[in-house]
Short mmCIF file of C-alpha atoms in Angstrom, two decimals:
data_model
loop_
_atom_site.label_atom_id
_atom_site.label_comp_id
_atom_site.label_asym_id
_atom_site.label_seq_id
_atom_site.Cartn_x
_atom_site.Cartn_y
_atom_site.Cartn_z
CA MET A 1 -4.73 -23.98 -19.77
CA ARG A 2 -6.21 -20.73 -21.09
CA LEU A 3 -8.76 -19.53 -18.53
CA LYS A 4 -11.93 -18.30 -20.19
CA GLU A 5 -13.86 -15.18 -19.25
CA ARG A 6 -17.51 -14.93 -18.24
CA ASP A 7 -20.22 -15.63 -20.77
CA GLY A 8 -22.17 -12.68 -22.10
CA GLN A 9 -19.32 -10.21 -21.76
CA ALA A 10 -16.69 -9.01 -24.17
CA GLU A 11 -13.35 -10.74 -23.72
CA LEU A 12 -9.79 -9.60 -24.11
CA ARG A 13 -8.68 -10.36 -27.65
CA ALA A 14 -7.13 -13.84 -27.54
CA ASN A 15 -4.34 -14.99 -29.91
CA TYR A 16 -3.71 -11.35 -30.79
CA LEU A 17 -0.21 -10.41 -29.66
CA SER A 18 2.90 -11.76 -31.38
CA LEU A 19 6.11 -12.77 -29.65
CA ALA A 20 7.56 -9.32 -30.42
CA ASP A 21 4.56 -7.63 -28.82
CA VAL A 22 4.89 -9.69 -25.64
CA VAL A 23 8.66 -9.18 -25.47
CA SER A 24 8.18 -5.44 -25.81
CA GLN A 25 5.97 -5.40 -22.72
CA SER A 26 8.77 -6.73 -20.50
CA ILE A 27 11.53 -4.75 -22.19
CA ALA A 28 9.59 -1.49 -21.96
CA ASN A 29 8.65 -2.10 -18.34
CA ILE A 30 12.35 -2.40 -17.46
CA ALA A 31 13.17 0.88 -19.26
CA PRO A 32 16.68 -0.30 -20.18
CA THR A 33 17.92 3.12 -21.29
CA GLY A 34 17.22 4.60 -17.88
CA THR A 35 19.81 2.44 -16.12
CA PRO A 36 22.91 3.55 -18.10
CA CYS A 37 21.68 7.15 -17.97
CA LEU A 38 20.64 7.36 -14.33
CA THR A 39 21.11 4.24 -12.18
CA ILE A 40 24.60 2.86 -12.87
CA PRO A 41 26.32 5.75 -11.01
CA LEU A 42 24.23 4.86 -7.93
CA VAL A 43 25.44 1.25 -8.14
CA ALA A 44 29.04 2.40 -8.67
CA ALA A 45 28.83 4.47 -5.47
CA GLY A 46 28.81 1.22 -3.51
CA ALA A 47 30.33 -1.38 -5.81
CA GLY A 48 33.04 0.70 -7.49
CA ASN A 49 35.11 -1.41 -9.89
CA ALA A 50 32.81 -4.39 -9.23
CA THR A 51 29.78 -2.66 -10.80
CA TRP A 52 29.83 -4.90 -13.86
CA PHE A 53 30.03 -7.94 -11.56
CA VAL A 54 27.07 -6.74 -9.49
CA TYR A 55 24.92 -6.46 -12.62
CA THR A 56 26.01 -9.92 -13.70
CA ILE A 57 24.97 -11.40 -10.34
CA ALA A 58 21.71 -9.45 -10.38
CA THR A 59 20.95 -10.85 -13.83
CA ILE A 60 21.43 -14.38 -12.54
CA GLY A 61 19.26 -13.70 -9.49
CA LEU A 62 16.39 -12.28 -11.53
CA ALA A 63 16.73 -15.20 -13.96
CA PHE A 64 16.06 -17.54 -11.02
CA ILE A 65 12.81 -15.68 -10.33
CA GLY A 66 12.04 -15.63 -14.05
CA LEU A 67 12.36 -19.41 -14.16
CA HIS A 68 9.46 -19.73 -11.72
CA VAL A 69 7.36 -17.13 -13.55
CA SER A 70 8.00 -19.06 -16.78
CA MET A 71 7.05 -22.36 -15.14
CA PHE A 72 3.59 -21.03 -14.33
CA ALA A 73 3.32 -19.30 -17.72
CA ARG A 74 3.75 -22.70 -19.36
CA GLN A 75 0.78 -23.97 -17.32
CA PHE A 76 -1.68 -21.08 -17.36
CA SER A 77 -2.62 -18.28 -19.74
CA VAL A 78 -3.89 -15.50 -17.49
CA SER A 79 -3.93 -11.72 -17.35
CA GLY A 80 -2.76 -11.10 -13.79
CA SER A 81 0.87 -12.24 -13.98
CA ILE A 82 2.29 -13.32 -10.61
CA TYR A 83 -0.98 -12.56 -8.82
CA SER A 84 -2.90 -15.02 -11.00
CA TYR A 85 -0.23 -17.70 -10.70
CA VAL A 86 -0.27 -17.52 -6.90
CA ARG A 87 -4.08 -17.42 -7.00
CA LEU A 88 -4.27 -20.64 -9.01
CA ALA A 89 -1.60 -22.41 -6.98
CA LYS A 90 -2.53 -21.33 -3.44
CA GLY A 91 -5.91 -19.57 -3.56
CA ARG A 92 -7.12 -16.03 -2.96
CA SER A 93 -5.85 -15.64 0.61
CA TRP A 94 -2.25 -16.11 -0.51
CA ALA A 95 -2.70 -14.25 -3.76
CA PHE A 96 -4.45 -11.08 -2.66
CA PRO A 97 -1.51 -9.33 -0.90
CA VAL A 98 0.67 -10.26 -3.89
CA GLY A 99 -1.82 -8.79 -6.38
CA TRP A 100 -2.45 -5.74 -4.21
CA GLY A 101 1.30 -5.13 -3.93
CA LEU A 102 1.91 -5.82 -7.62
CA TYR A 103 -0.77 -3.32 -8.63
CA ALA A 104 0.97 -0.65 -6.53
CA ALA A 105 4.30 -1.66 -8.06
CA TYR A 106 3.11 -1.06 -11.62
CA LEU A 107 1.16 2.07 -10.66
CA PHE A 108 4.09 3.73 -8.91
CA THR A 109 6.45 2.63 -11.67
CA ALA A 110 4.21 4.51 -14.10
CA VAL A 111 4.34 7.59 -11.85
CA SER A 112 8.10 7.38 -11.35
CA THR A 113 8.90 6.91 -15.03
CA LEU A 114 6.55 9.69 -16.12
CA ILE A 115 8.46 12.03 -13.80
CA GLY A 116 11.77 10.60 -15.03
CA SER A 117 10.69 11.13 -18.62
CA GLY A 118 9.78 14.71 -17.79
CA ILE A 119 13.24 15.27 -16.30
CA PHE A 120 15.04 14.09 -19.44
CA PHE A 121 12.70 15.84 -21.85
CA LYS A 122 13.15 19.11 -19.96
CA GLU A 123 16.92 18.74 -20.38
CA PHE A 124 16.39 18.12 -24.09
CA PHE A 125 14.08 21.10 -24.51
CA GLN A 126 16.54 23.37 -22.69
CA VAL A 127 19.10 22.62 -25.39
CA LEU A 128 16.51 23.84 -27.89
CA GLY A 129 16.10 27.04 -25.91
CA ILE A 130 12.83 26.09 -24.20
CA SER A 131 13.57 26.39 -20.48
CA TRP A 132 10.18 27.35 -19.06
CA LEU A 133 8.49 23.95 -19.47
CA PRO A 134 7.59 22.49 -16.02
CA ILE A 135 8.64 18.86 -15.53
CA TYR A 136 5.38 17.91 -13.85
CA LEU A 137 3.37 19.41 -16.71
CA VAL A 138 5.32 17.27 -19.17
CA ALA A 139 4.65 14.21 -16.98
CA ALA A 140 0.91 14.99 -16.79
CA VAL A 141 0.60 15.41 -20.56
CA GLU A 142 2.46 12.14 -21.12
CA GLY A 143 0.06 10.51 -18.66
CA GLY A 144 -2.84 11.49 -20.89
CA VAL A 145 -1.05 10.13 -23.96
CA ILE A 146 -0.34 6.73 -22.39
CA TRP A 147 -3.99 6.49 -21.28
CA PHE A 148 -5.13 7.06 -24.87
CA LEU A 149 -2.68 4.51 -26.30
CA ALA A 150 -3.48 1.83 -23.70
CA TYR A 151 -7.24 2.44 -24.03
CA ARG A 152 -7.29 2.08 -27.80
CA ASP A 153 -5.23 -1.01 -28.65
CA ILE A 154 -2.72 -3.18 -26.77
CA LYS A 155 -1.01 -4.28 -30.02
CA PHE A 156 -0.37 -0.74 -31.19
CA SER A 157 0.88 0.39 -27.77
CA SER A 158 3.13 -2.68 -27.53
CA LYS A 159 4.64 -2.13 -30.98
CA LEU A 160 5.14 1.56 -30.24
CA ALA A 161 6.88 0.70 -26.96
CA LEU A 162 9.16 -1.78 -28.76
CA PHE A 163 10.06 0.75 -31.45
CA LEU A 164 10.79 3.50 -28.92
CA GLU A 165 12.92 1.20 -26.80
CA ALA A 166 14.83 -0.04 -29.86
CA VAL A 167 15.66 3.57 -30.78
CA SER A 168 16.75 4.56 -27.27
CA VAL A 169 18.77 1.39 -26.61
CA SER A 170 20.52 1.83 -29.96
CA MET A 171 21.69 5.27 -28.83
CA ILE A 172 23.13 3.78 -25.63
CA VAL A 173 24.91 1.02 -27.55
CA VAL A 174 26.40 3.50 -30.04
CA MET A 175 27.67 5.75 -27.25
CA SER A 176 29.07 2.76 -25.34
CA VAL A 177 30.88 1.35 -28.37
CA ILE A 178 32.43 4.74 -29.13
CA ALA A 179 33.62 5.04 -25.53
CA LEU A 180 34.95 1.47 -25.48
CA PHE A 181 37.12 1.87 -28.58
CA HIS A 182 38.18 5.45 -27.97
CA GLY A 183 41.78 4.99 -26.89
CA GLY A 184 43.43 2.69 -24.40
CA SER A 185 43.17 -1.03 -23.90
CA LEU A 186 39.80 -2.75 -23.97
CA VAL A 187 40.86 -4.68 -20.88
CA ASP A 188 40.40 -2.77 -17.63
CA ARG A 189 42.45 -4.71 -15.08
CA ASN A 190 41.06 -2.70 -12.18
CA GLN A 191 37.55 -3.79 -13.06
CA LEU A 192 38.40 -7.40 -13.83
CA SER A 193 40.18 -7.70 -10.47
CA MET A 194 37.45 -5.60 -8.79
CA LYS A 195 40.18 -3.48 -7.22
CA GLY A 196 39.11 -1.63 -4.09
CA SER A 197 35.69 -3.28 -3.91
CA SER A 198 34.30 -4.74 -0.68
CA VAL A 199 31.65 -7.30 0.16
CA ARG A 200 29.57 -4.60 1.84
CA GLY A 201 29.88 -2.32 -1.18
CA ILE A 202 28.88 -5.10 -3.54
CA ALA A 203 25.86 -5.87 -1.33
CA LEU A 204 24.83 -2.20 -1.38
CA GLY A 205 25.25 -2.14 -5.14
CA MET A 206 22.99 -5.18 -5.44
CA VAL A 207 20.11 -3.14 -4.03
CA MET A 208 20.13 -0.59 -6.85
CA ALA A 209 21.12 -3.15 -9.49
CA THR A 210 18.06 -5.25 -8.65
CA PHE A 211 15.90 -2.13 -8.91
CA SER A 212 17.09 -1.76 -12.52
CA PHE A 213 15.26 -4.96 -13.55
CA VAL A 214 11.85 -4.57 -11.91
CA GLY A 215 8.99 -5.20 -14.31
CA PHE A 216 10.80 -7.88 -16.32
CA GLU A 217 7.92 -10.31 -15.57
CA SER A 218 5.17 -8.03 -16.92
CA ALA A 219 4.87 -9.99 -20.18
CA ALA A 220 2.92 -12.47 -18.05
CA THR A 221 0.09 -9.92 -17.73
CA LEU A 222 -0.63 -10.52 -21.45
CA GLY A 223 -1.15 -14.28 -21.22
CA LEU A 224 -4.80 -14.07 -22.30
CA GLU A 225 -3.97 -11.91 -25.31
CA SER A 226 -0.79 -13.57 -26.58
CA LYS A 227 -0.43 -16.00 -29.43
CA SER A 228 1.05 -19.29 -28.19
CA PRO A 229 1.20 -17.90 -24.63
CA HIS A 230 2.71 -21.05 -23.11
CA ARG A 231 5.72 -20.51 -25.40
CA ASN A 232 5.88 -16.75 -25.96
CA VAL A 233 5.46 -15.50 -22.39
CA PRO A 234 8.35 -17.60 -20.99
CA ILE A 235 10.56 -16.52 -23.90
CA ALA A 236 9.70 -12.87 -23.20
CA VAL A 237 10.31 -13.15 -19.47
CA MET A 238 13.63 -14.98 -19.67
CA GLY A 239 14.81 -13.30 -22.87
CA SER A 240 14.24 -9.76 -21.61
CA THR A 241 16.07 -10.54 -18.36
CA VAL A 242 19.15 -11.87 -20.13
CA PHE A 243 19.14 -9.13 -22.78
CA VAL A 244 18.98 -6.18 -20.40
CA GLY A 245 21.36 -7.91 -18.01
CA VAL A 246 24.02 -8.12 -20.71
CA LEU A 247 23.32 -4.49 -21.69
CA PHE A 248 23.63 -3.29 -18.09
CA ALA A 249 26.84 -5.21 -17.42
CA PHE A 250 28.38 -3.94 -20.69
CA ALA A 251 27.28 -0.31 -20.12
CA SER A 252 28.56 -0.31 -16.53
CA TYR A 253 31.95 -1.69 -17.63
CA VAL A 254 32.23 1.02 -20.30
CA GLU A 255 31.15 3.85 -17.99
CA VAL A 256 33.60 2.88 -15.23
CA ARG A 257 36.41 2.44 -17.78
CA ALA A 258 35.71 5.82 -19.37
CA LEU A 259 35.09 7.92 -16.26
CA GLY A 260 36.60 5.92 -13.40
CA ALA A 261 34.66 4.35 -10.53
CA LEU A 262 34.75 7.33 -8.16
CA PRO A 263 34.01 10.05 -10.74
CA LEU A 264 31.18 7.91 -12.12
CA ALA A 265 29.61 7.63 -8.66
CA ASN A 266 29.43 11.45 -8.56
CA GLN A 267 28.21 11.83 -12.15
CA PRO A 268 24.40 12.18 -12.52
CA ALA A 269 24.49 11.98 -16.34
CA PRO A 270 27.29 9.58 -17.38
CA MET A 271 26.28 9.23 -21.03
CA SER A 272 26.29 13.00 -21.53
CA ALA A 273 29.63 13.22 -19.69
CA MET A 274 31.18 10.64 -22.04
CA ALA A 275 29.77 12.42 -25.07
CA ARG A 276 31.41 15.68 -23.97
CA MET A 277 34.66 13.84 -23.20
CA TYR A 278 34.82 12.55 -26.78
CA HIS A 279 33.73 15.89 -28.26
CA LEU A 280 30.32 14.57 -29.30
CA PRO A 281 27.94 16.76 -27.26
CA TRP A 282 25.15 16.27 -29.80
CA LEU A 283 25.21 12.53 -29.08
CA GLY A 284 24.74 13.26 -25.38
CA VAL A 285 21.68 15.35 -26.17
CA ILE A 286 20.23 12.59 -28.34
CA THR A 287 20.93 10.04 -25.60
CA GLU A 288 19.04 12.16 -23.06
CA PHE A 289 16.12 12.33 -25.49
CA GLY A 290 16.33 8.54 -25.81
CA ALA A 291 16.18 8.20 -22.03
CA GLY A 292 13.01 10.30 -22.01
CA ILE A 293 11.54 8.01 -24.66
CA SER A 294 12.52 4.93 -22.66
CA PHE A 295 10.82 6.18 -19.50
CA PHE A 296 7.71 7.07 -21.51
CA SER A 297 7.62 3.52 -22.90
CA CYS A 298 7.99 2.15 -19.38
CA ALA A 299 5.05 4.24 -18.16
CA LEU A 300 2.93 2.91 -21.02
CA ALA A 301 3.93 -0.69 -20.30
CA SER A 302 3.26 -0.17 -16.59
CA LEU A 303 -0.23 1.15 -17.28
CA ASN A 304 -0.97 -1.88 -19.47
CA ALA A 305 0.35 -4.24 -16.78
CA ALA A 306 -1.41 -2.55 -13.84
CA SER A 307 -4.75 -2.55 -15.64
CA ARG A 308 -4.46 -6.31 -16.28
CA VAL A 309 -3.80 -6.93 -12.59
CA MET A 310 -6.85 -4.82 -11.68
CA PHE A 311 -8.83 -6.69 -14.34
CA SER A 312 -7.86 -10.00 -12.74
CA LEU A 313 -8.73 -8.81 -9.23
CA ALA A 314 -12.14 -7.79 -10.54
CA ARG A 315 -12.65 -11.14 -12.28
CA ASP A 316 -11.95 -12.76 -8.93
CA GLN A 317 -14.69 -10.57 -7.41
CA ILE A 318 -12.31 -8.83 -5.00
CA ILE A 319 -12.88 -5.34 -6.38
CA GLY A 320 -15.76 -3.82 -8.37
CA GLU A 321 -16.92 -5.95 -11.29
CA ARG A 322 -16.89 -2.97 -13.66
CA CYS A 323 -13.10 -3.09 -13.55
CA ALA A 324 -13.42 -6.43 -15.38
CA TRP A 325 -15.40 -4.95 -18.27
CA VAL A 326 -13.79 -5.12 -21.71
CA HIS A 327 -14.35 -2.52 -24.43
CA GLU A 328 -16.56 -3.99 -27.16
CA ARG A 329 -14.50 -2.60 -30.04
CA ASN A 330 -10.99 -2.14 -28.66
CA ARG A 331 -11.10 -5.32 -26.55
CA THR A 332 -9.08 -3.67 -23.80
CA PRO A 333 -9.98 -3.50 -20.07
CA HIS A 334 -10.95 0.15 -20.55
CA ILE A 335 -12.41 0.76 -17.10
CA ALA A 336 -9.32 -0.65 -15.36
CA ILE A 337 -7.09 1.35 -17.71
CA SER A 338 -8.97 4.59 -17.09
CA ILE A 339 -9.03 4.19 -13.30
CA THR A 340 -5.32 3.35 -13.22
CA ALA A 341 -4.45 6.28 -15.51
CA LEU A 342 -6.47 8.62 -13.28
CA LEU A 343 -4.75 7.33 -10.14
CA THR A 344 -1.37 7.74 -11.85
CA LEU A 345 -2.18 11.35 -12.72
CA LEU A 346 -3.38 12.08 -9.19
CA VAL A 347 -0.16 10.70 -7.68
CA VAL A 348 1.91 12.75 -10.13
CA ILE A 349 0.02 15.87 -9.05
CA ALA A 350 0.38 14.90 -5.38
CA MET A 351 4.17 14.68 -5.81
CA THR A 352 4.56 18.28 -7.05
CA TRP A 353 5.63 19.32 -3.53
CA ALA A 354 8.93 17.46 -4.04
CA GLN A 355 11.82 18.11 -6.35
CA PRO A 356 11.39 15.93 -9.47
CA MET A 357 14.49 13.78 -8.81
CA ASP A 358 13.33 13.21 -5.23
CA ALA A 359 9.82 12.34 -6.41
CA TYR A 360 11.32 9.91 -8.91
CA GLY A 361 13.21 8.21 -6.09
CA TYR A 362 10.31 8.11 -3.63
CA THR A 363 7.77 6.63 -6.01
CA GLY A 364 10.30 4.23 -7.54
CA THR A 365 11.20 2.93 -4.09
CA ILE A 366 7.57 2.24 -3.19
CA ALA A 367 7.14 0.45 -6.51
CA THR A 368 10.14 -1.74 -5.76
CA TYR A 369 8.62 -2.99 -2.49
CA GLY A 370 5.66 -4.32 -4.46
CA PHE A 371 7.92 -6.10 -6.92
CA LEU A 372 10.08 -7.64 -4.21
CA LEU A 373 6.98 -8.94 -2.43
CA SER A 374 5.73 -10.59 -5.62
CA TYR A 375 9.14 -12.00 -6.61
CA ILE A 376 9.71 -13.64 -3.24
CA ALA A 377 6.12 -14.94 -3.24
CA ILE A 378 6.37 -16.56 -6.69
CA ALA A 379 9.61 -18.30 -5.69
CA ILE A 380 8.06 -19.69 -2.50
CA VAL A 381 4.88 -20.79 -4.26
CA GLY A 382 6.87 -22.23 -7.16
CA ILE A 383 8.88 -24.44 -4.82
CA ALA A 384 5.68 -25.63 -3.09
CA TYR A 385 3.97 -26.17 -6.46
CA VAL A 386 6.54 -28.63 -7.81
CA TRP A 387 7.06 -30.27 -4.41
CA ASN A 388 3.34 -30.96 -3.86
CA ARG A 389 3.08 -32.51 -7.32
CA LYS A 390 6.06 -34.72 -6.52
CA VAL A 391 7.93 -33.21 -9.46
CA GLN A 392 10.85 -32.32 -7.24
CA SER A 393 12.95 -30.71 -9.93
CA VAL A 394 16.33 -29.68 -8.59
CA ALA A 395 16.36 -26.73 -11.00
CA TYR A 396 13.16 -25.21 -9.59
CA ILE A 397 13.95 -25.87 -5.94
CA VAL A 398 17.53 -24.59 -6.09
CA SER A 399 16.63 -21.59 -8.28
CA GLY A 400 13.74 -20.75 -5.98
CA ILE A 401 15.92 -20.78 -2.86
CA LEU A 402 18.67 -18.76 -4.52
CA GLY A 403 16.12 -16.33 -5.93
CA ILE A 404 14.63 -15.75 -2.47
CA VAL A 405 18.09 -15.16 -1.00
CA MET A 406 19.03 -12.69 -3.73
CA MET A 407 15.73 -10.80 -3.43
CA ALA A 408 16.23 -10.67 0.34
CA ILE A 409 19.41 -8.62 -0.20
CA PRO A 410 17.65 -5.53 -1.61
CA ALA A 411 14.64 -6.10 0.67
CA VAL A 412 16.80 -6.00 3.81
CA GLY A 413 19.09 -3.36 2.35
CA SER A 414 16.16 -0.99 1.93
CA VAL A 415 15.50 -0.93 5.69
CA TYR A 416 18.91 -1.69 7.28
CA PRO A 417 21.06 0.25 7.75
CA VAL A 418 18.21 2.71 8.30
CA PRO A 419 18.08 5.05 5.28
CA SER A 420 17.77 8.81 5.55
CA PHE A 421 14.44 10.64 5.79
CA PRO A 422 11.97 10.19 4.12
CA TYR A 423 13.20 6.86 2.71
CA ASN A 424 13.12 5.46 6.25
CA LEU A 425 9.34 5.95 6.26
CA LEU A 426 8.56 4.49 2.84
CA PRO A 427 8.62 0.80 3.91
CA TYR A 428 5.96 1.61 6.50
CA VAL A 429 3.91 3.53 3.95
CA PHE A 430 3.89 0.41 1.79
CA MET A 431 3.04 -1.80 4.79
CA LEU A 432 0.10 0.49 5.61
CA TYR A 433 -1.09 0.17 2.03
CA ILE A 434 -0.98 -3.64 2.34
CA VAL A 435 -2.85 -3.55 5.68
CA VAL A 436 -5.61 -1.36 4.22
CA GLY A 437 -5.91 -3.78 1.30
CA LEU A 438 -6.10 -6.79 3.64
CA ALA A 439 -8.90 -5.07 5.60
CA TRP A 440 -10.79 -4.63 2.34
CA TYR A 441 -10.13 -8.25 1.45
CA MET A 442 -11.41 -9.57 4.79
CA ARG A 443 -14.59 -7.56 4.35
CA THR A 444 -15.03 -9.10 0.90
CA VAL A 445 -14.39 -12.61 2.26
CA ARG A 446 -17.28 -12.29 4.70
CA LYS A 447 -19.61 -11.35 1.86
CA LYS A 448 -18.58 -13.89 -0.77
CA LYS A 449 -17.18 -16.88 1.10
CA HIS A 450 -19.70 -19.42 -0.24
CA VAL A 451 -19.48 -18.25 -3.87
CA TRP A 452 -15.68 -18.40 -3.75
CA ALA A 453 -15.66 -21.88 -2.26
CA PHE A 454 -17.57 -23.18 -5.30
CA THR A 455 -15.45 -21.40 -7.91
CA ASP A 456 -12.21 -22.47 -6.22
CA LYS A 457 -13.24 -26.13 -6.36
CA LEU A 458 -14.24 -25.77 -10.02
CA GLU A 459 -10.91 -24.19 -10.98
CA ALA A 460 -8.99 -26.84 -9.04
CA ALA A 461 -10.83 -29.54 -10.98
CA LEU A 462 -10.03 -27.81 -14.29
CA GLU A 463 -6.37 -27.56 -13.30
CA ASP A 464 -6.18 -31.28 -12.51
CA ILE A 465 -7.76 -32.12 -15.87
CA GLU A 466 -5.96 -29.64 -18.14
CA GLY A 467 -2.77 -28.64 -16.33
CA GLY A 468 0.55 -29.52 -17.94
CA ASP A 469 3.64 -31.25 -16.57
CA VAL A 470 5.95 -28.74 -14.93
CA SER A 471 8.90 -31.06 -15.26
CA SER A 472 8.96 -30.43 -18.99
CA GLY A 473 10.07 -26.84 -18.46
CA ALA A 474 12.93 -27.51 -16.08
#
């Protein structure tokens, strides 16, 4: 069922985005180049020789969540991703905290990746002899560029993101293949036997490995604009998860084999280290440039996704109706895009007190809380959805339970054992954000209770008439 917009207003451009465009949204939002360049050493610090195994398990866990996202994508073509699915299945009261958290997730992902992009581009410019360029200035300029691209045309920004990611991922693959075949056996017995790894270390590694995938579901924010959305969105969600999962497992195996588990854990730039090891320093420089491109693409995809969530919240009359306006010519939610871009820039400026790598970590952690909230919610609602319709598919129920368990690992791991300052405060910062949002929501409920009761009944009737059979997607 493709939900229509209000009469008399411009609509998002339906049947506009191809499968490649929708896939690029999820791929770009994951920023696959960033993991081999920045995150894998953090996973190796806990998992050691089991790093490849941790990424394999994380891929399976996120695929379980993706199965539930895809189930709803086959039923509804909407612009709010997980928020809209929960809204249609359980109503506004369940959906609002999910949408509020998901908006923060995309917003802070945009902030984090703009800063990350600035870090890598500064490294690249230093090689060219330009050392004076401030990282935060680079991030702010990129923020203006992504606003312009998202404001003008979703198709162009999606294709650009796909092209940039293809270039940067290609660099990672080339470097990994060179390292894999550069002397020695392809079989690393220490890794295959996970020598020296512990259950606790693997659990700690799961936290950071899960963080590598966040945003994989963002193709679902383009349901109103996609061609054949009931087919293309599920393909994008599941396909991107499997693709990057294979890439991460392969890259982690290569990095541990080339550098060793312990040295890798202490290596902030593994791709550059491997390039120097094999006397190819120029390839390390290009790879760092590719990482900057990947983070830029992620920021662009995050802005597109966040604006669609805001657009959906406005369509549901929870926030100002102007956020649901669509540009007459560009057919983009220009008000939501502009507000989100401004908020992104303000947060970037607000983070200038911290060192860039610290700011990257702080904002990325807050973003992750929003994603974990939405992933657990969609699994719970997905189980209830098929159960209430007496389509008690074993695949959905089992995958939902396993998905919840696997998402609980990084959720619990982020608060216990208690992390160091200021990471120990960040969960409570996110909780405060949710509480403030709920206060706003309760105020809105008092004002619009009767209007919402009517629209909820109407949408429920439309769902009963037009909704598909979820069993067909199991």
